[in-house]
């Protein structure tokens, strides 16, 4: 029999009566909770006196989530499009710049030295008239030198050859310096996904915002039409064959600006079912930019096929957790204003391709008067779609300040808070496959499809 303290058996401390045992157990539990509470309050008093203790505790107390255990492919994506690779484009570009700078440092070259060498290679620019005068002088010299003997003429010819080669080398250096200067002075190309209120362009950028300017060259060359910004999208929404989700399709039509819903029916004469390829050709002839087909299962939305016109590609998504806007508690009524677009946490080449697809569904210039914002947040390859209306109001005394990515209060927003009202609909997307072009049958030729081997800590978007 186990003993405790001065050879007193533990069983003797346990009351035999059931009610007394419960009371003793509650007393022990309250004592432990009181001890933990006193310890917590003591720690808070110390942290108030010394804020550094709190920062140190928070830095150590970082939860080990599945995002922190995420695995990346350590492969160079410059040679291909990288659609099947889990590579962080932003981190890869930063690492490549660091390696280039280290290589220059090893060679003894710095940016200042490179600029100095480029400045020395630059040749002063001459006007066209000055060049013509120089050419006339060379012609006069040639006519005078014709009267000399053969040896002198041969020497002059050699000198002219040397001068011509020197001029050619100077012109090449001037052209190279001019091209480098033009590349430096040329403003950066407009970001295809840059929007007025995107978190990437705000003063306090979110840590999960998507930088749409990081586009691999091979990916942009493979899908040129997808990366070109559209002035005003025009979308056709329809359903699958003999679809019954007309109400949800109309909600999706209200969700996407400048979209039109047409019921998918048979041909009125020969009962022909129009395929996706025939509908896409119909849309291309009428200046539509995107075709959206909503699938269903048990009379509920189950899939979403988005075809980028006129040449593809075709994206296949699965839909889950569809909730109508009217079923949301405290919902608002949407207006016809163009919403703002927020794309979060699309980091891989496939994620950037998907983000650009969603960018083509919304106008590049939102109407800020409507105060509506559409958020597509990617987390573990699930894309959460939400639509809200926001309002700025004064911060109450009991509310916390707005913090930036660095954890510090944002300057100029100390007394401001934002209120959100969800408008709906609310649903979740998951990318299943990316097909080449527009095919007669789904899945004949694909650019990317979901891998069969599942790794919990490896994500594609």
Short mmCIF file of C-alpha atoms in Angstrom, two decimals, residues 168-355:
data_model
loop_
_atom_site.label_atom_id
_atom_site.label_comp_id
_atom_site.label_asym_id
_atom_site.label_seq_id
_atom_site.Cartn_x
_atom_site.Cartn_y
_atom_site.Cartn_z
CA UNK A 168 32.00 50.21 -83.03
CA UNK A 169 33.15 49.24 -79.56
CA UNK A 170 32.18 52.68 -78.24
CA UNK A 171 28.77 52.43 -79.87
CA UNK A 172 28.25 49.00 -78.33
CA UNK A 173 29.21 50.32 -74.90
CA UNK A 174 26.95 53.31 -75.42
CA UNK A 175 24.04 51.09 -76.41
CA UNK A 176 24.59 48.80 -73.44
CA UNK A 177 24.82 51.75 -71.08
CA UNK A 178 21.75 53.33 -72.64
CA UNK A 179 19.75 50.09 -72.34
CA UNK A 180 20.78 49.69 -68.70
CA UNK A 181 19.85 53.31 -68.04
CA UNK A 182 16.51 52.89 -69.78
CA UNK A 183 15.77 49.75 -67.78
CA UNK A 184 16.61 51.60 -64.61
CA UNK A 185 14.61 54.71 -65.52
CA UNK A 186 11.69 52.76 -66.90
CA UNK A 187 8.84 52.61 -64.36
CA UNK A 188 7.85 49.13 -63.22
CA UNK A 189 5.04 47.56 -65.24
CA UNK A 190 1.58 47.98 -63.76
CA UNK A 191 0.70 45.13 -61.48
CA UNK A 192 -2.02 43.04 -63.10
CA UNK A 193 -3.72 42.50 -59.77
CA UNK A 194 -3.09 45.91 -58.20
CA UNK A 195 -6.26 47.33 -56.74
CA UNK A 196 -7.12 50.45 -54.85
CA UNK A 197 -7.51 48.88 -51.43
CA UNK A 198 -5.53 45.65 -51.68
CA UNK A 199 -3.64 44.84 -48.47
CA UNK A 200 -0.42 44.60 -50.48
CA UNK A 201 -0.64 48.33 -51.31
CA UNK A 202 -1.67 49.57 -47.88
CA UNK A 203 0.68 51.19 -45.39
CA UNK A 204 0.40 48.25 -43.02
CA UNK A 205 0.53 45.27 -45.34
CA UNK A 206 -0.82 42.01 -44.07
CA UNK A 207 1.58 39.13 -43.61
CA UNK A 208 -0.60 36.92 -45.82
CA UNK A 209 -1.27 39.34 -48.67
CA UNK A 210 -0.56 38.10 -52.20
CA UNK A 211 2.06 39.90 -54.27
CA UNK A 212 0.72 39.53 -57.82
CA UNK A 213 3.85 41.07 -59.37
CA UNK A 214 5.86 37.89 -58.66
CA UNK A 215 5.07 36.05 -61.89
CA UNK A 216 7.48 33.41 -63.25
CA UNK A 217 8.41 34.16 -66.85
CA UNK A 218 7.59 30.63 -68.04
CA UNK A 219 4.16 30.85 -66.42
CA UNK A 220 3.41 34.23 -68.01
CA UNK A 221 4.50 32.91 -71.42
CA UNK A 222 2.32 29.82 -71.05
CA UNK A 223 -0.86 31.75 -70.14
CA UNK A 224 -0.42 35.20 -71.73
CA UNK A 225 -4.11 36.14 -71.81
CA UNK A 226 -4.63 35.28 -68.15
CA UNK A 227 -1.98 37.72 -66.95
CA UNK A 228 -3.19 40.64 -69.06
CA UNK A 229 -5.36 43.05 -67.05
CA UNK A 230 -8.91 43.33 -68.33
CA UNK A 231 -10.63 46.70 -68.31
CA UNK A 232 -14.11 45.35 -67.64
CA UNK A 233 -14.92 41.64 -67.36
CA UNK A 234 -18.03 40.15 -68.94
CA UNK A 235 -19.11 36.83 -67.42
CA UNK A 236 -21.68 34.22 -68.45
CA UNK A 237 -23.04 32.01 -65.64
CA UNK A 238 -24.85 28.76 -66.33
CA UNK A 239 -25.47 25.36 -64.71
CA UNK A 240 -24.76 21.75 -65.56
CA UNK A 241 -27.04 19.69 -67.80
CA UNK A 242 -30.62 19.73 -66.49
CA UNK A 243 -29.47 21.78 -63.51
CA UNK A 244 -31.84 22.77 -60.70
CA UNK A 245 -29.63 25.21 -58.73
CA UNK A 246 -31.06 28.26 -60.49
CA UNK A 247 -31.40 30.23 -57.26
CA UNK A 248 -27.76 29.69 -56.29
CA UNK A 249 -26.62 30.51 -59.84
CA UNK A 250 -28.50 33.80 -59.67
CA UNK A 251 -26.81 34.54 -56.33
CA UNK A 252 -23.44 33.85 -57.95
CA UNK A 253 -24.45 36.14 -60.80
CA UNK A 254 -25.19 38.86 -58.23
CA UNK A 255 -21.83 38.12 -56.56
CA UNK A 256 -19.80 38.59 -59.80
CA UNK A 257 -20.05 42.08 -61.37
CA UNK A 258 -21.25 42.42 -64.96
CA UNK A 259 -22.38 38.79 -65.19
CA UNK A 260 -25.42 37.26 -66.89
CA UNK A 261 -27.22 34.03 -66.04
CA UNK A 262 -28.63 31.80 -68.80
CA UNK A 263 -30.35 28.49 -68.07
CA UNK A 264 -28.71 25.54 -69.77
CA UNK A 265 -31.38 23.86 -71.85
CA UNK A 266 -31.62 21.60 -74.86
CA UNK A 267 -31.81 22.94 -78.40
CA UNK A 268 -35.41 23.84 -79.14
CA UNK A 269 -35.47 21.97 -82.47
CA UNK A 270 -33.28 18.85 -82.25
CA UNK A 271 -32.96 18.48 -78.43
CA UNK A 272 -29.18 18.88 -78.68
CA UNK A 273 -27.20 19.34 -75.46
CA UNK A 274 -24.69 22.16 -75.88
CA UNK A 275 -21.23 21.24 -74.60
CA UNK A 276 -18.92 23.51 -72.65
CA UNK A 277 -16.82 23.96 -75.79
CA UNK A 278 -19.82 25.11 -77.84
CA UNK A 279 -20.97 27.48 -75.10
CA UNK A 280 -17.44 28.89 -74.82
CA UNK A 281 -17.38 29.55 -78.58
CA UNK A 282 -20.76 31.26 -78.29
CA UNK A 283 -19.42 33.46 -75.47
CA UNK A 284 -16.19 34.35 -77.30
CA UNK A 285 -18.17 35.59 -80.31
CA UNK A 286 -20.09 37.91 -77.99
CA UNK A 287 -17.07 39.39 -76.19
CA UNK A 288 -17.45 37.44 -72.96
CA UNK A 289 -14.23 37.09 -70.96
CA UNK A 290 -15.17 34.20 -68.62
CA UNK A 291 -17.61 31.27 -68.57
CA UNK A 292 -18.71 29.95 -65.16
CA UNK A 293 -20.55 26.62 -64.88
CA UNK A 294 -22.04 25.60 -61.53
CA UNK A 295 -22.44 21.88 -60.87
CA UNK A 296 -24.72 20.28 -58.31
CA UNK A 297 -25.15 17.21 -56.16
CA UNK A 298 -28.45 16.44 -54.41
CA UNK A 299 -29.75 19.81 -55.60
CA UNK A 300 -26.96 21.68 -53.82
CA UNK A 301 -23.91 23.42 -55.41
CA UNK A 302 -21.00 20.99 -55.49
CA UNK A 303 -18.59 22.20 -58.19
CA UNK A 304 -17.56 25.31 -60.08
CA UNK A 305 -15.91 25.27 -63.50
CA UNK A 306 -14.32 28.54 -64.63
CA UNK A 307 -13.24 28.83 -68.28
CA UNK A 308 -11.00 31.73 -69.23
CA UNK A 309 -11.95 32.89 -72.72
CA UNK A 310 -11.13 32.71 -75.55
CA UNK A 311 -8.46 29.99 -75.31
CA UNK A 312 -8.56 28.71 -71.74
CA UNK A 313 -7.28 27.35 -69.40
CA UNK A 314 -10.16 25.68 -67.53
CA UNK A 315 -10.20 25.55 -63.72
CA UNK A 316 -12.24 22.96 -61.81
CA UNK A 317 -13.17 23.73 -58.19
CA UNK A 318 -15.26 21.87 -55.66
CA UNK A 319 -17.76 23.85 -53.53
CA UNK A 320 -18.50 23.13 -49.88
CA UNK A 321 -20.33 24.88 -47.05
CA UNK A 322 -22.57 26.99 -49.30
CA UNK A 323 -24.68 29.38 -47.19
CA UNK A 324 -27.10 31.87 -48.69
CA UNK A 325 -26.74 35.48 -47.66
CA UNK A 326 -30.23 35.62 -46.16
CA UNK A 327 -29.40 32.78 -43.77
CA UNK A 328 -26.43 34.62 -42.24
CA UNK A 329 -27.15 36.27 -38.87
CA UNK A 330 -27.11 40.05 -39.10
CA UNK A 331 -26.60 39.99 -42.87
CA UNK A 332 -26.82 43.05 -45.11
CA UNK A 333 -28.21 43.63 -48.58
CA UNK A 334 -25.61 43.99 -51.36
CA UNK A 335 -25.63 46.85 -53.85
CA UNK A 336 -24.59 46.98 -57.50
CA UNK A 337 -21.31 48.77 -56.80
CA UNK A 338 -18.08 47.13 -57.98
CA UNK A 339 -16.43 45.57 -54.90
CA UNK A 340 -12.84 45.72 -53.82
CA UNK A 341 -10.83 42.51 -54.00
CA UNK A 342 -8.48 41.03 -51.39
CA UNK A 343 -6.38 37.97 -52.26
CA UNK A 344 -4.60 36.39 -49.31
CA UNK A 345 -1.89 33.76 -48.99
CA UNK A 346 -1.46 32.68 -52.63
CA UNK A 347 2.30 31.99 -52.64
CA UNK A 348 3.21 29.22 -55.09
CA UNK A 349 3.20 29.41 -58.93
CA UNK A 350 -0.14 27.57 -58.99
CA UNK A 351 -1.43 29.90 -56.29
CA UNK A 352 -0.46 32.98 -58.32
CA UNK A 353 -2.14 31.47 -61.40
CA UNK A 354 -5.34 30.92 -59.39
CA UNK A 355 -5.15 34.43 -57.92
#
